[in-house]
Amino acid sequence: AGWQCTGIEPSAELAAVARQAVGCPVHQDALESVALPAEPFDVVTALHVLEHTRDPRRFLGCCHGLLRKDGVLILEVPDFGSRAAQRQRESWRPLYPNTHLYHFTLETLTGLLAAAGFRVVRFRRHGGLGLLDHRSAPDAAGAPPAPDRLKRRLFEARHALYRFPPLKRALRYA
């Protein structure tokens, strides 16, 4: 779509998968360690990354340093303050105690972002659909999918991910 993209992935295996799948340069390292171009970025995305970092404050500081003055950080994390998290407690799916080092509520995340020099422009809950966006791309004829058909596709995709954990892991990191 005309963007010049660069990826960063700590895992060598997943960096290779991302290079092949996306076709852009992917550095195999942690964000804090990688030497990136001197020109600042317009956008930095960290979708389901922050909860895996050893030092979220430092990570967000690095993101802030990568952005131009009016740049945008797009961040997505599981919402530890959600009704599902409160209701399900230790059964809440996104707990992942072996890989999620931190959990955030809207309040803790907003405070952390402010400490790193960001201001929250927009906050949105996904309602459990994760990375699947409710906006849809046009079909081959140029018409957007019907809302019912789109909802069904999203449900089927989500259901497939939960039935086949290796597929879920591959899609999450690809």
mmCIF file of C-alpha atoms in Angstrom:
data_model
loop_
_atom_site.group_PDB
_atom_site.id
_atom_site.type_symbol
_atom_site.label_atom_id
_atom_site.label_comp_id
_atom_site.label_asym_id
_atom_site.label_seq_id
_atom_site.Cartn_x
_atom_site.Cartn_y
_atom_site.Cartn_z
ATOM 1 C CA ALA A 1 0.000 0.000 0.000
ATOM 2 C CA GLY A 2 2.992 2.300 -0.480
ATOM 3 C CA TRP A 3 4.455 1.941 3.019
ATOM 4 C CA GLN A 4 8.113 1.168 3.575
ATOM 5 C CA CYS A 5 8.079 -1.351 6.411
ATOM 6 C CA THR A 6 10.641 -2.792 8.769
ATOM 7 C CA GLY A 7 9.990 -5.602 11.214
ATOM 8 C CA ILE A 8 11.675 -6.630 14.451
ATOM 9 C CA GLU A 9 11.338 -10.117 15.932
ATOM 10 C CA PRO A 10 13.511 -11.569 18.722
ATOM 11 C CA SER A 11 13.045 -15.194 17.586
ATOM 12 C CA ALA A 12 15.288 -16.215 14.658
ATOM 13 C CA GLU A 13 12.753 -18.803 13.500
ATOM 14 C CA LEU A 14 9.825 -16.391 13.569
ATOM 15 C CA ALA A 15 11.878 -13.595 11.960
ATOM 16 C CA ALA A 16 12.570 -15.943 9.021
ATOM 17 C CA VAL A 17 8.859 -16.814 8.773
ATOM 18 C CA ALA A 18 7.944 -13.106 8.834
ATOM 19 C CA ARG A 19 10.534 -12.234 6.140
ATOM 20 C CA GLN A 20 9.084 -14.889 3.878
ATOM 21 C CA ALA A 21 5.425 -14.098 4.619
ATOM 22 C CA VAL A 22 5.591 -10.310 4.511
ATOM 23 C CA GLY A 23 8.494 -9.665 2.140
ATOM 24 C CA CYS A 24 10.016 -6.759 4.066
ATOM 25 C CA PRO A 25 13.231 -6.569 6.090
ATOM 26 C CA VAL A 26 12.852 -8.157 9.535
ATOM 27 C CA HIS A 27 15.624 -7.667 12.084
ATOM 28 C CA GLN A 28 16.204 -10.611 14.392
ATOM 29 C CA ASP A 29 16.755 -8.897 17.727
ATOM 30 C CA ALA A 30 14.990 -7.084 20.553
ATOM 31 C CA LEU A 31 13.719 -3.577 19.796
ATOM 32 C CA GLU A 32 16.049 -2.085 22.402
ATOM 33 C CA SER A 33 19.111 -3.640 20.711
ATOM 34 C CA VAL A 34 18.450 -3.249 17.009
ATOM 35 C CA ALA A 35 20.178 -0.500 14.984
ATOM 36 C CA LEU A 36 17.462 1.089 12.877
ATOM 37 C CA PRO A 37 17.662 3.847 10.263
ATOM 38 C CA ALA A 38 18.262 7.369 11.574
ATOM 39 C CA GLU A 39 15.093 8.697 9.888
ATOM 40 C CA PRO A 40 12.139 8.504 12.292
ATOM 41 C CA PHE A 41 9.076 6.385 11.565
ATOM 42 C CA ASP A 42 5.527 7.615 10.905
ATOM 43 C CA VAL A 43 3.967 4.621 12.665
ATOM 44 C CA VAL A 44 5.151 1.955 15.090
ATOM 45 C CA THR A 45 2.874 -1.012 15.740
ATOM 46 C CA ALA A 46 3.214 -3.359 18.687
ATOM 47 C CA LEU A 47 0.280 -5.749 18.560
ATOM 48 C CA HIS A 48 0.359 -8.159 21.484
ATOM 49 C CA VAL A 49 4.034 -7.420 22.152
ATOM 50 C CA LEU A 50 4.174 -5.219 25.260
ATOM 51 C CA GLU A 51 2.985 -7.944 27.631
ATOM 52 C CA HIS A 52 5.937 -10.117 26.528
ATOM 53 C CA THR A 53 8.685 -7.511 27.131
ATOM 54 C CA ARG A 54 10.963 -7.656 30.141
ATOM 55 C CA ASP A 55 10.836 -3.868 30.626
ATOM 56 C CA PRO A 56 7.629 -2.320 29.205
ATOM 57 C CA ARG A 57 8.656 1.222 30.205
ATOM 58 C CA ARG A 58 11.962 0.926 28.353
ATOM 59 C CA PHE A 59 10.247 -0.673 25.354
ATOM 60 C CA LEU A 60 7.753 2.204 25.107
ATOM 61 C CA GLY A 61 10.602 4.706 25.478
ATOM 62 C CA CYS A 62 12.342 3.064 22.513
ATOM 63 C CA CYS A 63 9.094 3.230 20.511
ATOM 64 C CA HIS A 64 8.783 6.935 21.353
ATOM 65 C CA GLY A 65 12.356 7.508 20.213
ATOM 66 C CA LEU A 66 11.675 5.811 16.860
ATOM 67 C CA LEU A 67 8.734 8.049 15.981
ATOM 68 C CA ARG A 68 8.791 11.444 14.331
ATOM 69 C CA LYS A 69 7.251 14.285 16.324
ATOM 70 C CA ASP A 70 3.671 13.631 15.138
ATOM 71 C CA GLY A 71 4.132 9.866 14.744
ATOM 72 C CA VAL A 72 1.639 7.276 15.963
ATOM 73 C CA LEU A 73 2.074 4.212 18.156
ATOM 74 C CA ILE A 74 -0.548 1.518 17.584
ATOM 75 C CA LEU A 75 -0.541 -0.740 20.599
ATOM 76 C CA GLU A 76 -2.675 -3.754 21.447
ATOM 77 C CA VAL A 77 -2.583 -5.782 24.673
ATOM 78 C CA PRO A 78 -4.999 -8.093 26.490
ATOM 79 C CA ASP A 79 -7.212 -6.034 28.815
ATOM 80 C CA PHE A 80 -6.665 -7.277 32.352
ATOM 81 C CA GLY A 81 -9.437 -4.928 33.482
ATOM 82 C CA SER A 82 -12.030 -6.461 31.148
ATOM 83 C CA ARG A 83 -15.201 -8.092 32.430
ATOM 84 C CA ALA A 84 -13.973 -11.439 31.066
ATOM 85 C CA ALA A 85 -10.693 -11.169 32.997
ATOM 86 C CA GLN A 86 -12.518 -10.235 36.195
ATOM 87 C CA ARG A 87 -15.127 -12.964 35.781
ATOM 88 C CA GLN A 88 -12.824 -15.795 34.675
ATOM 89 C CA ARG A 89 -9.908 -14.877 36.954
ATOM 90 C CA GLU A 90 -7.177 -17.545 36.690
ATOM 91 C CA SER A 91 -9.090 -19.281 33.866
ATOM 92 C CA TRP A 92 -8.886 -16.157 31.672
ATOM 93 C CA ARG A 93 -7.340 -17.271 28.375
ATOM 94 C CA PRO A 94 -4.828 -14.416 27.889
ATOM 95 C CA LEU A 95 -3.108 -15.018 31.236
ATOM 96 C CA TYR A 96 -0.369 -17.191 29.657
ATOM 97 C CA PRO A 97 1.817 -17.154 32.785
ATOM 98 C CA ASN A 98 4.820 -18.572 30.910
ATOM 99 C CA THR A 99 4.927 -15.861 28.237
ATOM 100 C CA HIS A 100 2.918 -12.847 29.444
ATOM 101 C CA LEU A 101 5.267 -11.123 31.844
ATOM 102 C CA TYR A 102 2.917 -8.176 32.494
ATOM 103 C CA HIS A 103 -0.815 -7.487 32.388
ATOM 104 C CA PHE A 104 -2.383 -4.082 31.855
ATOM 105 C CA THR A 105 -5.640 -2.345 32.622
ATOM 106 C CA LEU A 106 -6.660 0.846 30.839
ATOM 107 C CA GLU A 107 -5.413 2.854 33.819
ATOM 108 C CA THR A 108 -2.006 1.169 34.133
ATOM 109 C CA LEU A 109 -1.422 1.266 30.378
ATOM 110 C CA THR A 110 -2.407 4.937 30.127
ATOM 111 C CA GLY A 111 -0.012 5.793 32.971
ATOM 112 C CA LEU A 112 2.810 3.822 31.390
ATOM 113 C CA LEU A 113 2.249 5.504 28.022
ATOM 114 C CA ALA A 114 2.219 8.958 29.629
ATOM 115 C CA ALA A 115 5.484 8.192 31.431
ATOM 116 C CA ALA A 116 7.031 7.310 28.051
ATOM 117 C CA GLY A 117 5.895 10.604 26.493
ATOM 118 C CA PHE A 118 2.734 9.435 24.714
ATOM 119 C CA ARG A 119 -0.835 10.662 24.974
ATOM 120 C CA VAL A 120 -3.724 8.312 24.272
ATOM 121 C CA VAL A 121 -5.689 9.542 21.266
ATOM 122 C CA ARG A 122 -8.077 6.606 20.944
ATOM 123 C CA PHE A 123 -8.886 3.503 22.951
ATOM 124 C CA ARG A 124 -11.018 0.642 21.695
ATOM 125 C CA ARG A 125 -11.928 -2.754 23.051
ATOM 126 C CA HIS A 126 -12.075 -5.565 20.508
ATOM 127 C CA GLY A 127 -14.614 -7.707 22.316
ATOM 128 C CA GLY A 128 -12.487 -10.850 22.150
ATOM 129 C CA LEU A 129 -11.767 -10.830 18.420
ATOM 130 C CA GLY A 130 -8.093 -10.005 18.927
ATOM 131 C CA LEU A 131 -6.402 -8.801 15.779
ATOM 132 C CA LEU A 132 -9.439 -9.281 13.554
ATOM 133 C CA ASP A 133 -10.763 -5.859 12.623
ATOM 134 C CA HIS A 134 -14.458 -5.226 12.097
ATOM 135 C CA ARG A 135 -13.783 -3.136 9.006
ATOM 136 C CA SER A 136 -13.735 -5.263 5.892
ATOM 137 C CA ALA A 137 -11.953 -5.149 2.556
ATOM 138 C CA PRO A 138 -13.985 -5.068 -0.656
ATOM 139 C CA ASP A 139 -14.478 -8.337 -2.516
ATOM 140 C CA ALA A 140 -13.289 -8.889 -6.104
ATOM 141 C CA ALA A 141 -16.274 -6.943 -7.451
ATOM 142 C CA GLY A 142 -15.456 -4.001 -5.174
ATOM 143 C CA ALA A 143 -18.383 -4.457 -2.773
ATOM 144 C CA PRO A 144 -17.765 -4.917 0.948
ATOM 145 C CA PRO A 145 -18.928 -8.236 2.402
ATOM 146 C CA ALA A 146 -22.392 -8.298 3.924
ATOM 147 C CA PRO A 147 -22.217 -7.761 7.696
ATOM 148 C CA ASP A 148 -23.704 -11.208 8.470
ATOM 149 C CA ARG A 149 -21.258 -12.940 6.140
ATOM 150 C CA LEU A 150 -18.338 -11.005 7.623
ATOM 151 C CA LYS A 151 -19.371 -11.869 11.190
ATOM 152 C CA ARG A 152 -19.600 -15.522 10.198
ATOM 153 C CA ARG A 153 -16.112 -15.428 8.640
ATOM 154 C CA LEU A 154 -14.654 -13.831 11.772
ATOM 155 C CA PHE A 155 -16.341 -16.439 13.982
ATOM 156 C CA GLU A 156 -15.059 -19.299 11.793
ATOM 157 C CA ALA A 157 -11.509 -17.895 11.769
ATOM 158 C CA ARG A 158 -11.511 -17.475 15.531
ATOM 159 C CA HIS A 159 -12.980 -20.950 16.044
ATOM 160 C CA ALA A 160 -10.303 -22.500 13.792
ATOM 161 C CA LEU A 161 -7.554 -20.778 15.779
ATOM 162 C CA TYR A 162 -8.780 -22.214 19.072
ATOM 163 C CA ARG A 163 -9.252 -25.717 17.643
ATOM 164 C CA PHE A 164 -5.726 -25.869 16.192
ATOM 165 C CA PRO A 165 -3.168 -24.317 18.590
ATOM 166 C CA PRO A 166 -0.225 -24.654 16.128
ATOM 167 C CA LEU A 167 -2.217 -22.648 13.569
ATOM 168 C CA LYS A 168 -3.024 -20.052 16.228
ATOM 169 C CA ARG A 169 0.678 -19.662 17.114
ATOM 170 C CA ALA A 170 1.751 -19.489 13.469
ATOM 171 C CA LEU A 171 -0.831 -16.833 12.582
ATOM 172 C CA ARG A 172 -0.119 -14.794 15.707
ATOM 173 C CA TYR A 173 3.577 -14.480 14.856
ATOM 174 C CA ALA A 174 3.393 -14.397 11.052
#
